[in-house]
Amino acid sequence: MAPEEIIWLSIGFLGQFLFAMRFIIQWIVSEKKRDSVIPIAFWYFSIGGGAILLSYAIWRADPVIILGQSTGLFIYLRNLYFVTRRRKVDFDVPDPDREGMAADTPKKSDAVPK
């Protein structure tokens, strides 16, 4: 096997390892929380593994893997966008308890519906 092939084979295995690790991470976090959750690390490992596997697929000129990983990368990036946007929105919403307001200050949740 030529050195170039060995390098690319190693790259492919690295991508596959990262891609598989996303499930291990998701499983560990879910076990700790005793609930099925998808931690943000899942999306980072998906992107890292997917990008490396896409590079490997392009080198191999494999249209099946190229299509699958390209589509997957779009989905992983979109999900990461949603997660970071939600975190930014959650962070930007003022919290009366964090701003030192008195405990007896009415909150939105205390409002009586009309």
CSV table of C-alpha atoms in Angstrom, one decimal:
chain,number,residue,atom,x,y,z
A,1,MET,CA,0.0,0.0,0.0
A,2,ALA,CA,1.4,3.4,-1.0
A,3,PRO,CA,2.2,6.0,1.8
A,4,GLU,CA,-0.5,8.3,0.4
A,5,GLU,CA,-3.1,5.5,0.8
A,6,ILE,CA,-2.0,4.8,4.3
A,7,ILE,CA,-2.4,8.5,5.3
A,8,TRP,CA,-5.9,8.7,3.8
A,9,LEU,CA,-6.9,5.4,5.3
A,10,SER,CA,-5.8,6.8,8.7
A,11,ILE,CA,-7.7,10.0,8.0
A,12,GLY,CA,-10.8,7.9,7.2
A,13,PHE,CA,-10.5,5.9,10.5
A,14,LEU,CA,-10.0,9.2,12.4
A,15,GLY,CA,-13.2,10.6,10.9
A,16,GLN,CA,-15.1,7.4,11.7
A,17,PHE,CA,-13.8,7.4,15.3
A,18,LEU,CA,-14.9,11.0,15.9
A,19,PHE,CA,-18.3,10.2,14.2
A,20,ALA,CA,-18.8,7.2,16.5
A,21,MET,CA,-17.7,9.1,19.6
A,22,ARG,CA,-20.8,11.3,19.3
A,23,PHE,CA,-23.0,8.4,20.3
A,24,ILE,CA,-20.7,7.4,23.2
A,25,ILE,CA,-20.9,11.0,24.5
A,26,GLN,CA,-24.6,11.1,24.0
A,27,TRP,CA,-25.0,7.8,25.9
A,28,ILE,CA,-22.8,8.8,28.8
A,29,VAL,CA,-24.6,12.2,29.2
A,30,SER,CA,-28.0,10.5,29.0
A,31,GLU,CA,-27.0,7.9,31.6
A,32,LYS,CA,-25.8,10.7,34.0
A,33,LYS,CA,-29.0,12.6,33.6
A,34,ARG,CA,-31.2,9.5,33.5
A,35,ASP,CA,-32.9,11.0,30.4
A,36,SER,CA,-32.3,11.0,26.7
A,37,VAL,CA,-30.5,14.2,25.9
A,38,ILE,CA,-28.3,15.4,23.0
A,39,PRO,CA,-25.4,17.4,24.4
A,40,ILE,CA,-23.8,20.2,22.4
A,41,ALA,CA,-20.6,18.0,22.1
A,42,PHE,CA,-22.7,15.6,20.0
A,43,TRP,CA,-23.0,18.3,17.2
A,44,TYR,CA,-19.3,19.2,17.4
A,45,PHE,CA,-18.3,15.6,17.1
A,46,SER,CA,-20.8,15.1,14.2
A,47,ILE,CA,-19.3,18.1,12.4
A,48,GLY,CA,-15.7,17.1,13.0
A,49,GLY,CA,-16.2,13.5,12.0
A,50,GLY,CA,-18.5,14.4,9.1
A,51,ALA,CA,-16.0,16.9,7.7
A,52,ILE,CA,-13.1,14.4,7.9
A,53,LEU,CA,-15.2,11.6,6.4
A,54,LEU,CA,-16.3,14.0,3.6
A,55,SER,CA,-12.7,14.7,2.9
A,56,TYR,CA,-11.9,11.0,2.8
A,57,ALA,CA,-14.9,10.4,0.5
A,58,ILE,CA,-13.8,13.1,-1.9
A,59,TRP,CA,-10.3,11.6,-2.0
A,60,ARG,CA,-11.9,8.2,-2.8
A,61,ALA,CA,-14.3,9.9,-5.3
A,62,ASP,CA,-17.2,8.0,-3.6
A,63,PRO,CA,-20.5,9.8,-4.6
A,64,VAL,CA,-22.6,7.9,-2.1
A,65,ILE,CA,-20.5,8.9,0.9
A,66,ILE,CA,-20.0,12.4,-0.5
A,67,LEU,CA,-23.8,12.9,-0.7
A,68,GLY,CA,-24.5,11.5,2.7
A,69,GLN,CA,-21.8,13.4,4.5
A,70,SER,CA,-22.6,16.7,2.7
A,71,THR,CA,-26.2,16.4,3.7
A,72,GLY,CA,-25.3,15.4,7.2
A,73,LEU,CA,-22.9,18.3,7.6
A,74,PHE,CA,-25.6,20.8,6.6
A,75,ILE,CA,-28.0,19.2,9.2
A,76,TYR,CA,-25.3,19.2,12.0
A,77,LEU,CA,-24.4,22.8,11.4
A,78,ARG,CA,-28.0,23.9,11.3
A,79,ASN,CA,-28.7,22.1,14.6
A,80,LEU,CA,-25.7,23.8,16.2
A,81,TYR,CA,-27.0,27.1,14.9
A,82,PHE,CA,-30.3,26.5,16.6
A,83,VAL,CA,-28.6,25.4,19.9
A,84,THR,CA,-26.3,28.5,20.0
A,85,ARG,CA,-29.1,30.8,19.0
A,86,ARG,CA,-31.3,29.4,21.8
A,87,ARG,CA,-28.5,29.8,24.3
A,88,LYS,CA,-28.0,33.4,23.2
A,89,VAL,CA,-31.7,34.2,23.5
A,90,ASP,CA,-31.8,32.5,26.9
A,91,PHE,CA,-28.8,34.5,28.0
A,92,ASP,CA,-30.2,37.9,26.7
A,93,VAL,CA,-33.5,37.6,28.5
A,94,PRO,CA,-33.4,39.6,31.7
A,95,ASP,CA,-33.8,37.6,34.8
A,96,PRO,CA,-35.2,39.6,37.8
A,97,ASP,CA,-33.6,37.3,40.3
A,98,ARG,CA,-30.1,37.9,38.7
A,99,GLU,CA,-30.6,41.7,38.6
A,100,GLY,CA,-31.0,41.9,42.4
A,101,MET,CA,-34.7,42.8,42.3
A,102,ALA,CA,-36.6,42.3,45.6
A,103,ALA,CA,-38.3,38.9,46.1
A,104,ASP,CA,-41.7,40.6,46.4
A,105,THR,CA,-41.4,42.3,43.0
A,106,PRO,CA,-44.0,40.8,40.7
A,107,LYS,CA,-42.8,38.6,37.9
A,108,LYS,CA,-44.4,37.8,34.5
A,109,SER,CA,-45.3,34.4,35.9
A,110,ASP,CA,-47.3,36.1,38.7
A,111,ALA,CA,-49.5,38.0,36.3
A,112,VAL,CA,-53.2,37.2,36.3
A,113,PRO,CA,-54.4,36.3,32.8
A,114,LYS,CA,-57.1,38.6,31.4
